[in-house]
Amino acid sequence: MSKQLLPIMTENSSFSNLRESGCIYVDKTGYIAKLIAISGKMYFLSRPRRFGKSLTVSTLEAIFQGKRELFKGLAIDKADYDWKTYPIIHIDFGDCGKSTPEGLDGWLKDRLEEIADAYGVGPLDMTKTSDDLFAKLILLLSKKDKVVVLVDEYDKVLSDNVFSPEVEKLRQVLGNFYQVVKTKGALLRFVFITGVTKYARLSVFSKMNNLNDLSLVPAYATMLGYTQKELEENFAGYIEQGVKGTGMGREAYLARVREMYDGYRFAPGCETVYNPVSVGLFFTNGRGQDFEDYWIDTGGTKLVMDMAQSVDLDVTEDLERGMAKSALSSFDVAELSHAMGDMGKVQAFLLQTGYLTIGDYDEGFSLYSLRFPNKEVRDAYYQNLLTRWCAKESEYVVRDLVVALRKGDTQRYMGTLAAVFASVPYRAGKKEPDFAQVVDVVMLLCGKAVRVVAEDQTSEGRIDLSVVAGEHVYVMEFKADKSAEAALRQIKEKRYADKFRLEKGKTIHLLGIAFSSTGHTVQDWKEEVLC
């Protein structure tokens, strides 16, 4: 790596470590300066995992510790701020693995005692409950100055124990704990709470009506994540290196990066942002050349897919229908086990976990339109979906399909496709669109090895699917409860193959596929080959 390139921190690290290590820091302190300008303000912010929430909390901690030297050259260093030091109560539930109310209460008490000892105001009375100790610690620390409260991953204990019979008691412990923030508000300089899921007003923060929720506020939509400008300015050297390594033109290269990792929108009509961890891993592990899926990992995937399958989520039809605004405002992570089968709550969960993002907002109907943020997330979702359908890893299914297509082996291709269909659960009453969606999901995953176009437009109409695989071109038409012959006839009558005749040396396969909506399988298929 070139010596001119600053290192990129991709793992969880404190702001202090990041700055002292000379790593790239995309300056978000201008937003923070606005938040802390007025004493006594209390904020909540939800964002998907691996989006910089913990870094934001540790940045706030460094500010309230008065570490101005770490902020030289950043926006807040130029702001009118006094850099006073304040006593800080920092609770990071990412470190809490407790699953019982007693365990959670004990963990909180231990953390509070550690903080009390660090400030020399201990020992605390450990026979008290955690909320009582929290109130006592705030009172003791406030004798030094007003207190700062920082809470990271407030919802982790609840989301980790969604299906536990103890989840309601866990919520009560947290509710009592957070209520202290309101009752002791006069003693607090600043409060900042983060998590993945947006809280319901009737949940753990039910009595904290003074907590300002920034999650969908346009002014803070780009506070976490990287805008296009921030990406190009802060990672200029890495972009140059990637352009050279791939041999792509700069604009084509940036368009590919944008397609893969940009696209998250946290308020209607606002600028989209890149996932910061995906960007960091792309430029380090991927050397700015390997356009892989870096955001997704195995953690949390099962719950997401369970939720999606509980409503048989149709990634085209259900996203186009939109999500009611009320579904998000009433969402409660502690009640997630009861949300199975509830389309609105499932959509709200997928939105908050980063699998979906906001497209637009219809004020007349109070509806958010939803979409996948980018190709990275879409492919990750499809891969998990295909693995569930087939009960084996998606890459093996994709490999079989690609090999068959490249060899012109339609028999093998249709055999693999039929096996996928045989295992897919279908909604009652769904017909042709359902089958087309399954093919789209399967074939889009083949997109790295073959060229796939769904709903391919021609002068005579739209081809259901066209695929270019090496020396072979496939023009496909799907029919439900009709004959494969009828599908093949439509391809020929509408001259769908004409647009591919200019691709010399290609063998064109006209492929009519008939599905059975009662048997949920491939009923028949007909092929005509044009050389």
Short mmCIF file of C-alpha atoms in Angstrom, two decimals:
data_model
loop_
_atom_site.label_atom_id
_atom_site.label_comp_id
_atom_site.label_asym_id
_atom_site.label_seq_id
_atom_site.Cartn_x
_atom_site.Cartn_y
_atom_site.Cartn_z
CA MET A 1 0.00 0.00 0.00
CA SER A 2 1.20 3.45 -0.86
CA LYS A 3 2.80 5.34 2.03
CA GLN A 4 0.57 8.33 1.30
CA LEU A 5 -2.57 6.40 2.24
CA LEU A 6 -3.80 6.79 5.80
CA PRO A 7 -4.86 3.54 7.47
CA ILE A 8 -8.56 2.66 7.71
CA MET A 9 -10.04 1.42 10.99
CA THR A 10 -12.65 -1.26 10.21
CA GLU A 11 -13.18 -2.86 13.61
CA ASN A 12 -14.91 -1.29 16.61
CA SER A 13 -12.53 1.22 18.13
CA SER A 14 -12.80 4.31 20.25
CA PHE A 15 -12.49 7.77 18.76
CA SER A 16 -9.33 8.33 20.80
CA ASN A 17 -7.65 5.21 19.39
CA LEU A 18 -8.68 6.11 15.87
CA ARG A 19 -7.24 9.62 16.06
CA GLU A 20 -4.09 8.60 17.92
CA SER A 21 -3.46 5.88 15.32
CA GLY A 22 -3.64 8.41 12.48
CA CYS A 23 -6.52 6.61 10.77
CA ILE A 24 -8.98 8.22 8.38
CA TYR A 25 -11.79 9.96 10.24
CA VAL A 26 -14.72 11.31 8.25
CA ASP A 27 -15.55 14.46 10.19
CA LYS A 28 -19.03 14.31 11.71
CA THR A 29 -18.28 16.66 14.61
CA GLY A 30 -20.23 19.51 13.02
CA TYR A 31 -23.42 17.57 13.77
CA ILE A 32 -22.24 16.82 17.30
CA ALA A 33 -21.43 20.47 17.97
CA LYS A 34 -25.07 21.33 17.26
CA LEU A 35 -26.34 18.58 19.56
CA ILE A 36 -24.26 19.60 22.56
CA ALA A 37 -24.68 23.36 22.16
CA ILE A 38 -27.59 23.50 24.62
CA SER A 39 -27.28 22.00 28.11
CA GLY A 40 -29.81 19.44 29.26
CA LYS A 41 -30.74 18.06 25.85
CA MET A 42 -31.55 14.34 25.56
CA TYR A 43 -31.34 12.46 22.26
CA PHE A 44 -32.02 9.06 20.80
CA LEU A 45 -30.68 7.80 17.45
CA SER A 46 -31.32 4.44 15.79
CA ARG A 47 -29.20 3.15 12.92
CA PRO A 48 -28.41 -0.33 11.49
CA ARG A 49 -25.50 -2.28 12.90
CA ARG A 50 -21.97 -1.44 11.78
CA PHE A 51 -22.94 2.13 10.97
CA GLY A 52 -20.76 4.07 13.41
CA LYS A 53 -23.05 4.36 16.43
CA SER A 54 -20.36 3.26 18.88
CA LEU A 55 -17.82 5.60 17.30
CA THR A 56 -20.29 8.46 17.72
CA VAL A 57 -20.74 7.62 21.41
CA SER A 58 -16.97 7.45 22.00
CA THR A 59 -16.56 10.75 20.12
CA LEU A 60 -19.03 12.36 22.50
CA GLU A 61 -17.16 10.83 25.42
CA ALA A 62 -13.86 12.34 24.25
CA ILE A 63 -15.51 15.75 23.87
CA PHE A 64 -16.95 15.71 27.39
CA GLN A 65 -13.59 14.52 28.71
CA GLY A 66 -12.18 17.76 27.30
CA LYS A 67 -9.72 16.07 24.92
CA ARG A 68 -9.55 18.99 22.52
CA GLU A 69 -6.16 17.91 21.16
CA LEU A 70 -7.85 14.98 19.42
CA PHE A 71 -10.16 17.33 17.51
CA LYS A 72 -7.60 19.60 15.89
CA GLY A 73 -8.64 20.40 12.33
CA LEU A 74 -12.17 19.08 12.83
CA ALA A 75 -15.38 21.12 12.63
CA ILE A 76 -16.01 21.23 16.36
CA ASP A 77 -12.57 22.70 17.00
CA LYS A 78 -13.75 25.82 15.19
CA ALA A 79 -17.09 25.93 17.02
CA ASP A 80 -17.92 28.04 20.05
CA TYR A 81 -17.49 25.32 22.66
CA ASP A 82 -15.88 25.63 26.10
CA TRP A 83 -14.27 22.13 26.30
CA LYS A 84 -15.16 21.69 29.95
CA THR A 85 -14.84 18.24 31.47
CA TYR A 86 -17.95 16.57 32.86
CA PRO A 87 -18.54 13.37 34.84
CA ILE A 88 -19.71 10.69 32.39
CA ILE A 89 -21.86 7.61 32.86
CA HIS A 90 -21.18 5.46 29.80
CA ILE A 91 -23.15 2.21 29.51
CA ASP A 92 -22.39 -0.08 26.54
CA PHE A 93 -24.87 -2.95 26.35
CA GLY A 94 -22.74 -4.51 23.65
CA ASP A 95 -20.71 -5.92 26.56
CA CYS A 96 -23.79 -7.34 28.31
CA GLY A 97 -24.53 -10.99 27.69
CA LYS A 98 -27.14 -11.37 30.41
CA SER A 99 -30.44 -13.11 29.68
CA THR A 100 -32.30 -12.87 33.00
CA PRO A 101 -33.65 -9.80 34.81
CA GLU A 102 -31.49 -10.65 37.84
CA GLY A 103 -28.40 -10.98 35.64
CA LEU A 104 -29.15 -7.71 33.84
CA ASP A 105 -29.76 -5.85 37.11
CA GLY A 106 -26.50 -7.21 38.54
CA TRP A 107 -24.54 -6.30 35.40
CA LEU A 108 -25.85 -2.74 35.51
CA LYS A 109 -24.97 -2.41 39.19
CA ASP A 110 -21.42 -3.65 38.57
CA ARG A 111 -20.97 -1.14 35.76
CA LEU A 112 -22.29 1.72 37.91
CA GLU A 113 -19.97 0.72 40.74
CA GLU A 114 -16.98 0.78 38.39
CA ILE A 115 -17.90 4.31 37.31
CA ALA A 116 -18.41 5.41 40.91
CA ASP A 117 -14.98 4.05 41.88
CA ALA A 118 -13.35 5.76 38.89
CA TYR A 119 -14.70 9.13 40.05
CA GLY A 120 -13.97 8.46 43.70
CA VAL A 121 -17.59 8.58 44.89
CA GLY A 122 -17.99 4.89 45.83
CA PRO A 123 -18.73 2.50 47.28
CA LEU A 124 -22.40 2.24 46.33
CA ASP A 125 -24.99 0.24 48.25
CA MET A 126 -25.08 -2.92 46.13
CA THR A 127 -28.20 -4.20 47.93
CA LYS A 128 -30.21 -1.60 45.99
CA THR A 129 -31.64 -2.16 42.50
CA SER A 130 -29.82 -0.84 39.44
CA ASP A 131 -32.26 2.05 38.92
CA ASP A 132 -31.79 3.16 42.53
CA LEU A 133 -28.01 3.01 42.13
CA PHE A 134 -28.25 4.92 38.84
CA ALA A 135 -30.18 7.72 40.56
CA LYS A 136 -27.70 7.74 43.46
CA LEU A 137 -24.67 7.86 41.15
CA ILE A 138 -26.10 10.79 39.19
CA LEU A 139 -26.70 12.62 42.46
CA LEU A 140 -23.16 11.96 43.70
CA LEU A 141 -21.48 12.92 40.42
CA SER A 142 -23.58 16.08 40.05
CA LYS A 143 -21.78 17.51 43.07
CA LYS A 144 -18.77 17.80 40.76
CA ASP A 145 -20.73 19.12 37.76
CA LYS A 146 -23.74 18.25 35.64
CA VAL A 147 -23.59 14.64 34.41
CA VAL A 148 -23.36 13.25 30.88
CA VAL A 149 -25.16 9.94 30.15
CA LEU A 150 -24.12 7.92 27.10
CA VAL A 151 -25.83 4.62 26.28
CA ASP A 152 -24.79 2.38 23.38
CA GLU A 153 -26.83 -0.55 21.98
CA TYR A 154 -29.69 0.05 24.41
CA ASP A 155 -31.79 -2.66 22.68
CA LYS A 156 -29.23 -5.48 22.46
CA VAL A 157 -30.38 -7.26 25.61
CA LEU A 158 -33.96 -7.29 24.31
CA SER A 159 -33.13 -8.33 20.74
CA ASP A 160 -30.84 -11.10 22.03
CA ASN A 161 -33.70 -12.50 24.11
CA VAL A 162 -36.70 -11.91 21.82
CA PHE A 163 -38.04 -15.44 22.25
CA SER A 164 -37.21 -15.75 25.95
CA PRO A 165 -40.06 -15.92 28.49
CA GLU A 166 -38.00 -13.39 30.48
CA VAL A 167 -38.11 -10.67 27.82
CA GLU A 168 -40.92 -8.69 29.49
CA LYS A 169 -39.09 -8.70 32.83
CA LEU A 170 -35.89 -7.59 31.05
CA ARG A 171 -37.83 -4.71 29.56
CA GLN A 172 -39.12 -3.73 33.01
CA VAL A 173 -35.56 -3.58 34.36
CA LEU A 174 -34.51 -1.35 31.47
CA GLY A 175 -37.66 0.78 31.73
CA ASN A 176 -37.01 1.47 35.41
CA PHE A 177 -33.38 2.23 34.65
CA TYR A 178 -34.11 4.71 31.84
CA GLN A 179 -36.85 6.42 33.83
CA VAL A 180 -34.10 7.76 36.08
CA VAL A 181 -32.84 9.86 33.16
CA LYS A 182 -36.08 11.84 33.23
CA THR A 183 -36.47 12.11 36.99
CA LYS A 184 -32.88 13.35 37.35
CA GLY A 185 -32.97 15.48 34.21
CA ALA A 186 -32.15 18.71 36.04
CA LEU A 187 -28.77 17.22 37.01
CA LEU A 188 -27.82 16.15 33.48
CA ARG A 189 -25.70 18.09 30.99
CA PHE A 190 -26.41 15.79 28.01
CA VAL A 191 -27.96 12.39 27.20
CA PHE A 192 -27.35 10.33 24.06
CA ILE A 193 -28.82 6.84 23.54
CA THR A 194 -28.30 4.64 20.49
CA GLY A 195 -29.50 1.30 19.22
CA VAL A 196 -30.56 -0.54 16.08
CA THR A 197 -34.30 -0.46 16.64
CA LYS A 198 -36.43 2.62 17.06
CA TYR A 199 -38.27 2.48 20.33
CA ALA A 200 -42.06 2.54 20.76
CA ARG A 201 -43.52 5.26 22.96
CA LEU A 202 -45.11 2.54 25.05
CA SER A 203 -41.87 0.60 25.49
CA VAL A 204 -38.75 1.06 27.63
CA PHE A 205 -38.79 4.84 27.13
CA SER A 206 -42.52 5.25 27.79
CA LYS A 207 -42.01 7.87 30.50
CA MET A 208 -39.21 9.72 28.72
CA ASN A 209 -41.30 12.08 26.59
CA ASN A 210 -38.45 14.58 26.73
CA LEU A 211 -36.17 12.32 24.67
CA ASN A 212 -35.62 13.80 21.19
CA ASP A 213 -35.66 11.09 18.51
CA LEU A 214 -33.24 11.97 15.67
CA SER A 215 -33.74 8.71 13.76
CA LEU A 216 -35.85 10.21 10.93
CA VAL A 217 -34.91 13.88 11.28
CA PRO A 218 -33.71 15.19 7.88
CA ALA A 219 -31.07 17.49 9.44
CA TYR A 220 -29.30 14.41 10.87
CA ALA A 221 -29.95 11.94 8.03
CA THR A 222 -26.26 11.92 7.02
CA MET A 223 -24.76 12.16 10.52
CA LEU A 224 -23.74 8.49 10.27
CA GLY A 225 -22.49 6.88 7.07
CA TYR A 226 -20.60 8.58 4.23
CA THR A 227 -22.06 10.89 1.62
CA GLN A 228 -20.70 10.75 -1.92
CA LYS A 229 -18.66 13.89 -1.31
CA GLU A 230 -17.23 12.50 1.94
CA LEU A 231 -16.28 9.27 0.21
CA GLU A 232 -14.44 10.98 -2.63
CA GLU A 233 -12.66 13.49 -0.40
CA ASN A 234 -11.57 11.17 2.41
CA PHE A 235 -10.71 8.08 0.35
CA ALA A 236 -9.28 9.79 -2.72
CA GLY A 237 -6.00 7.83 -2.61
CA TYR A 238 -7.79 4.51 -2.24
CA ILE A 239 -10.13 5.38 -5.11
CA GLU A 240 -7.17 6.21 -7.34
CA GLN A 241 -5.56 2.91 -6.38
CA GLY A 242 -8.78 1.03 -7.14
CA VAL A 243 -9.21 2.70 -10.52
CA LYS A 244 -5.70 1.67 -11.51
CA GLY A 245 -6.09 -1.84 -10.14
CA THR A 246 -9.36 -2.55 -11.94
CA GLY A 247 -8.49 -0.75 -15.16
CA MET A 248 -11.88 0.95 -15.07
CA GLY A 249 -12.52 4.59 -15.85
CA ARG A 250 -12.99 6.77 -12.77
CA GLU A 251 -16.68 7.45 -13.34
CA ALA A 252 -17.44 3.79 -14.09
CA TYR A 253 -15.49 2.76 -11.00
CA LEU A 254 -17.33 5.21 -8.72
CA ALA A 255 -20.66 4.12 -10.21
CA ARG A 256 -19.84 0.49 -9.35
CA VAL A 257 -18.83 1.42 -5.77
CA ARG A 258 -22.04 3.43 -5.43
CA GLU A 259 -24.16 0.54 -6.73
CA MET A 260 -22.59 -1.84 -4.23
CA TYR A 261 -22.32 0.16 -0.98
CA ASP A 262 -24.32 3.42 -1.19
CA GLY A 263 -28.09 3.85 -1.01
CA TYR A 264 -29.07 4.09 2.68
CA ARG A 265 -31.61 6.88 3.21
CA PHE A 266 -32.63 7.80 6.75
CA ALA A 267 -35.24 10.44 5.99
CA PRO A 268 -37.48 10.94 2.93
CA GLY A 269 -35.97 13.08 0.22
CA CYS A 270 -32.55 13.21 1.91
CA GLU A 271 -29.15 12.33 0.49
CA THR A 272 -28.15 8.68 0.63
CA VAL A 273 -25.07 7.42 2.48
CA TYR A 274 -22.59 4.55 2.24
CA ASN A 275 -22.21 1.91 4.91
CA PRO A 276 -18.89 2.90 6.59
CA VAL A 277 -17.77 -0.63 7.45
CA SER A 278 -18.43 -1.90 3.93
CA VAL A 279 -16.39 0.98 2.51
CA GLY A 280 -13.54 0.34 4.92
CA LEU A 281 -13.43 -3.41 4.17
CA PHE A 282 -13.72 -2.80 0.43
CA PHE A 283 -10.65 -0.56 0.41
CA THR A 284 -8.63 -2.76 2.80
CA ASN A 285 -9.60 -6.44 2.48
CA GLY A 286 -10.89 -5.91 -1.05
CA ARG A 287 -8.00 -3.63 -2.09
CA GLY A 288 -10.58 -1.38 -3.74
CA GLN A 289 -10.93 -4.00 -6.48
CA ASP A 290 -13.01 -6.87 -5.11
CA PHE A 291 -16.65 -5.81 -5.17
CA GLU A 292 -17.81 -8.33 -2.59
CA ASP A 293 -20.53 -8.35 0.07
CA TYR A 294 -18.79 -7.10 3.21
CA TRP A 295 -21.72 -5.84 5.28
CA ILE A 296 -23.55 -9.08 5.91
CA ASP A 297 -22.41 -11.72 8.38
CA THR A 298 -24.02 -14.74 10.00
CA GLY A 299 -24.97 -12.87 13.17
CA GLY A 300 -28.64 -11.89 13.16
CA THR A 301 -29.29 -13.35 9.71
CA LYS A 302 -31.51 -16.19 10.97
CA LEU A 303 -33.87 -13.85 12.81
CA VAL A 304 -34.13 -11.55 9.78
CA MET A 305 -34.97 -14.44 7.45
CA ASP A 306 -37.42 -15.94 9.95
CA MET A 307 -39.23 -12.61 10.09
CA ALA A 308 -39.30 -12.22 6.30
CA GLN A 309 -40.55 -15.75 5.75
CA SER A 310 -43.26 -15.38 8.40
CA VAL A 311 -45.06 -13.05 5.96
CA ASP A 312 -43.65 -14.68 2.80
CA LEU A 313 -42.19 -11.28 1.91
CA ASP A 314 -42.37 -10.55 -1.80
CA VAL A 315 -39.39 -8.29 -2.51
CA THR A 316 -41.18 -6.58 -5.38
CA GLU A 317 -44.89 -6.52 -4.56
CA ASP A 318 -44.65 -5.92 -0.80
CA LEU A 319 -42.01 -3.21 -1.10
CA GLU A 320 -44.04 -1.40 -3.76
CA ARG A 321 -47.09 -1.50 -1.45
CA GLY A 322 -45.13 0.46 1.16
CA MET A 323 -45.08 0.56 4.95
CA ALA A 324 -47.43 2.60 7.12
CA LYS A 325 -45.74 5.27 9.23
CA SER A 326 -47.57 3.88 12.26
CA ALA A 327 -45.79 0.53 11.86
CA LEU A 328 -42.49 2.18 12.68
CA SER A 329 -43.71 4.38 15.52
CA SER A 330 -45.37 1.40 17.25
CA PHE A 331 -42.48 -1.02 16.74
CA ASP A 332 -41.20 -2.67 19.92
CA VAL A 333 -38.22 -4.98 19.75
CA ALA A 334 -39.29 -6.76 22.94
CA GLU A 335 -42.48 -7.84 21.18
CA LEU A 336 -40.72 -9.11 18.08
CA SER A 337 -41.80 -12.68 18.70
CA HIS A 338 -45.43 -11.52 18.35
CA ALA A 339 -44.63 -9.65 15.13
CA MET A 340 -44.27 -12.87 13.12
CA GLY A 341 -46.83 -12.70 10.34
CA ASP A 342 -47.42 -8.94 10.75
CA MET A 343 -46.29 -7.37 7.46
CA GLY A 344 -45.95 -3.84 8.84
CA LYS A 345 -43.82 -4.88 11.80
CA VAL A 346 -41.68 -7.17 9.65
CA GLN A 347 -41.05 -4.30 7.24
CA ALA A 348 -40.20 -2.00 10.17
CA PHE A 349 -37.73 -4.57 11.49
CA LEU A 350 -36.04 -5.02 8.10
CA LEU A 351 -35.84 -1.24 7.70
CA GLN A 352 -34.14 -0.73 11.05
CA THR A 353 -31.71 -3.61 10.63
CA GLY A 354 -30.54 -2.17 7.30
CA TYR A 355 -31.93 -4.78 4.94
CA LEU A 356 -34.34 -2.18 3.59
CA THR A 357 -34.17 1.59 3.41
CA ILE A 358 -36.54 4.49 2.75
CA GLY A 359 -37.36 5.22 -0.87
CA ASP A 360 -39.88 8.02 -0.45
CA TYR A 361 -42.82 9.11 1.69
CA ASP A 362 -46.44 9.60 0.64
CA GLU A 363 -47.94 12.17 3.00
CA GLY A 364 -51.46 11.57 1.73
CA PHE A 365 -51.41 7.91 2.76
CA SER A 366 -48.69 8.19 5.47
CA LEU A 367 -46.73 5.49 3.67
CA TYR A 368 -42.99 4.92 3.31
CA SER A 369 -41.91 3.23 0.11
CA LEU A 370 -39.09 0.78 0.80
CA ARG A 371 -36.26 -0.72 -1.24
CA PHE A 372 -32.97 -2.53 -0.84
CA PRO A 373 -30.27 0.09 -0.22
CA ASN A 374 -27.78 -1.45 -2.65
CA LYS A 375 -26.60 -4.53 -4.49
CA GLU A 376 -24.53 -5.75 -1.54
CA VAL A 377 -27.56 -6.01 0.74
CA ARG A 378 -29.91 -7.25 -1.97
CA ASP A 379 -27.57 -10.07 -2.93
CA ALA A 380 -27.00 -11.00 0.71
CA TYR A 381 -30.75 -11.22 1.27
CA TYR A 382 -31.27 -13.27 -1.91
CA GLN A 383 -28.42 -15.62 -1.01
CA ASN A 384 -29.97 -16.34 2.38
CA LEU A 385 -33.39 -16.75 0.80
CA LEU A 386 -32.12 -19.20 -1.82
CA THR A 387 -30.24 -21.20 0.81
CA ARG A 388 -33.48 -21.56 2.75
CA TRP A 389 -35.42 -22.58 -0.33
CA CYS A 390 -32.93 -25.24 -1.33
CA ALA A 391 -31.68 -26.37 2.07
CA LYS A 392 -28.11 -26.00 0.79
CA GLU A 393 -25.70 -23.12 0.27
CA SER A 394 -26.83 -20.74 -2.47
CA GLU A 395 -23.42 -20.73 -4.17
CA TYR A 396 -23.82 -24.41 -5.13
CA VAL A 397 -27.19 -23.76 -6.74
CA VAL A 398 -25.82 -20.72 -8.57
CA ARG A 399 -22.78 -22.69 -9.76
CA ASP A 400 -24.97 -25.46 -11.22
CA LEU A 401 -27.12 -22.92 -13.05
CA VAL A 402 -24.18 -20.95 -14.45
CA VAL A 403 -22.33 -24.08 -15.64
CA ALA A 404 -25.46 -25.33 -17.40
CA LEU A 405 -26.13 -21.95 -19.06
CA ARG A 406 -22.55 -21.55 -20.29
CA LYS A 407 -22.58 -25.04 -21.79
CA GLY A 408 -25.95 -24.57 -23.45
CA ASP A 409 -27.26 -27.47 -21.36
CA THR A 410 -30.90 -26.38 -21.05
CA GLN A 411 -31.92 -29.78 -19.65
CA ARG A 412 -29.58 -29.37 -16.68
CA TYR A 413 -30.59 -25.73 -16.18
CA MET A 414 -34.29 -26.59 -16.09
CA GLY A 415 -33.66 -29.54 -13.76
CA THR A 416 -31.93 -27.29 -11.23
CA LEU A 417 -34.61 -24.62 -11.60
CA ALA A 418 -37.38 -27.19 -11.08
CA ALA A 419 -35.68 -28.39 -7.90
CA VAL A 420 -35.67 -24.83 -6.54
CA PHE A 421 -39.36 -24.35 -7.33
CA ALA A 422 -40.30 -27.60 -5.68
CA SER A 423 -39.01 -26.31 -2.33
CA VAL A 424 -40.37 -22.74 -2.41
CA PRO A 425 -43.41 -21.90 -0.23
CA TYR A 426 -46.06 -19.92 -2.14
CA ARG A 427 -48.84 -17.64 -1.08
CA ALA A 428 -52.34 -18.88 -1.80
CA GLY A 429 -53.77 -17.29 -4.90
CA LYS A 430 -50.41 -16.12 -6.25
CA LYS A 431 -49.64 -17.14 -9.82
CA GLU A 432 -47.31 -15.93 -12.53
CA PRO A 433 -45.68 -13.03 -10.62
CA ASP A 434 -44.67 -15.41 -7.84
CA PHE A 435 -42.88 -17.72 -10.25
CA ALA A 436 -41.21 -14.81 -12.02
CA GLN A 437 -39.91 -13.48 -8.71
CA VAL A 438 -38.29 -16.81 -7.84
CA VAL A 439 -36.53 -16.91 -11.22
CA ASP A 440 -35.44 -13.29 -10.79
CA VAL A 441 -33.95 -14.02 -7.35
CA VAL A 442 -32.11 -17.09 -8.60
CA MET A 443 -30.81 -15.47 -11.77
CA LEU A 444 -29.78 -12.18 -10.19
CA LEU A 445 -27.43 -14.19 -7.99
CA CYS A 446 -25.91 -15.54 -11.19
CA GLY A 447 -25.25 -11.97 -12.30
CA LYS A 448 -21.52 -12.01 -11.51
CA ALA A 449 -20.96 -14.83 -13.99
CA VAL A 450 -23.61 -14.14 -16.64
CA ARG A 451 -25.49 -11.07 -17.89
CA VAL A 452 -29.07 -11.12 -16.65
CA VAL A 453 -31.89 -8.69 -17.49
CA ALA A 454 -35.34 -9.13 -15.91
CA GLU A 455 -38.32 -7.53 -17.69
CA ASP A 456 -36.05 -6.85 -20.68
CA GLN A 457 -37.64 -4.18 -22.90
CA THR A 458 -37.93 -4.66 -26.69
CA SER A 459 -39.84 -2.78 -29.39
CA GLU A 460 -42.58 -5.43 -29.21
CA GLY A 461 -42.90 -5.75 -25.45
CA ARG A 462 -41.02 -7.03 -22.41
CA ILE A 463 -39.09 -10.27 -22.24
CA ASP A 464 -39.65 -11.92 -18.87
CA LEU A 465 -35.94 -12.74 -18.64
CA SER A 466 -32.92 -12.66 -20.92
CA VAL A 467 -29.53 -14.16 -20.08
CA VAL A 468 -26.22 -13.93 -21.93
CA ALA A 469 -23.85 -16.69 -20.79
CA GLY A 470 -20.67 -16.97 -22.82
CA GLU A 471 -21.60 -18.11 -26.33
CA HIS A 472 -25.23 -18.73 -25.39
CA VAL A 473 -28.20 -16.34 -25.16
CA TYR A 474 -31.45 -17.34 -23.46
CA VAL A 475 -34.76 -15.58 -24.11
CA MET A 476 -37.33 -16.77 -21.54
CA GLU A 477 -41.08 -16.34 -21.16
CA PHE A 478 -43.03 -17.63 -18.15
CA LYS A 479 -46.63 -18.79 -18.03
CA ALA A 480 -48.68 -20.00 -15.06
CA ASP A 481 -51.27 -22.71 -15.71
CA LYS A 482 -50.78 -22.35 -19.44
CA SER A 483 -48.74 -24.34 -21.92
CA ALA A 484 -45.04 -23.97 -22.52
CA GLU A 485 -45.96 -23.90 -26.19
CA ALA A 486 -47.96 -20.71 -25.60
CA ALA A 487 -44.97 -19.12 -23.89
CA LEU A 488 -42.67 -20.11 -26.76
CA ARG A 489 -45.18 -18.83 -29.32
CA GLN A 490 -45.24 -15.41 -27.61
CA ILE A 491 -41.44 -15.16 -27.83
CA LYS A 492 -41.58 -15.82 -31.57
CA GLU A 493 -44.63 -13.70 -32.36
CA LYS A 494 -43.24 -10.68 -30.56
CA ARG A 495 -39.77 -11.26 -32.04
CA TYR A 496 -38.08 -11.02 -28.64
CA ALA A 497 -34.90 -12.61 -29.97
CA ASP A 498 -34.28 -10.01 -32.68
CA LYS A 499 -32.25 -7.73 -30.41
CA PHE A 500 -29.72 -10.53 -29.86
CA ARG A 501 -29.19 -11.52 -33.49
CA LEU A 502 -26.54 -8.81 -33.83
CA GLU A 503 -24.38 -10.60 -31.25
CA LYS A 504 -22.42 -12.71 -33.71
CA GLY A 505 -21.26 -16.16 -32.75
CA LYS A 506 -24.03 -16.57 -30.18
CA THR A 507 -26.43 -19.50 -29.98
CA ILE A 508 -29.90 -18.19 -29.11
CA HIS A 509 -32.20 -20.34 -26.99
CA LEU A 510 -35.92 -19.50 -27.05
CA LEU A 511 -37.28 -20.96 -23.84
CA GLY A 512 -40.96 -21.12 -22.90
CA ILE A 513 -41.57 -22.22 -19.30
CA ALA A 514 -44.94 -23.24 -17.85
CA PHE A 515 -45.58 -23.41 -14.12
CA SER A 516 -48.32 -25.06 -12.13
CA SER A 517 -49.87 -22.82 -9.47
CA THR A 518 -51.40 -25.86 -7.76
CA GLY A 519 -48.35 -28.11 -7.87
CA HIS A 520 -45.93 -25.20 -7.31
CA THR A 521 -43.44 -26.59 -9.79
CA VAL A 522 -42.27 -26.46 -13.39
CA GLN A 523 -45.07 -28.09 -15.38
CA ASP A 524 -43.42 -28.11 -18.81
CA TRP A 525 -40.87 -26.31 -20.91
CA LYS A 526 -40.21 -25.96 -24.63
CA GLU A 527 -37.03 -24.86 -26.35
CA GLU A 528 -36.15 -23.72 -29.83
CA VAL A 529 -32.51 -23.08 -30.70
CA LEU A 530 -31.42 -20.48 -33.26
CA CYS A 531 -27.85 -20.82 -34.48
#
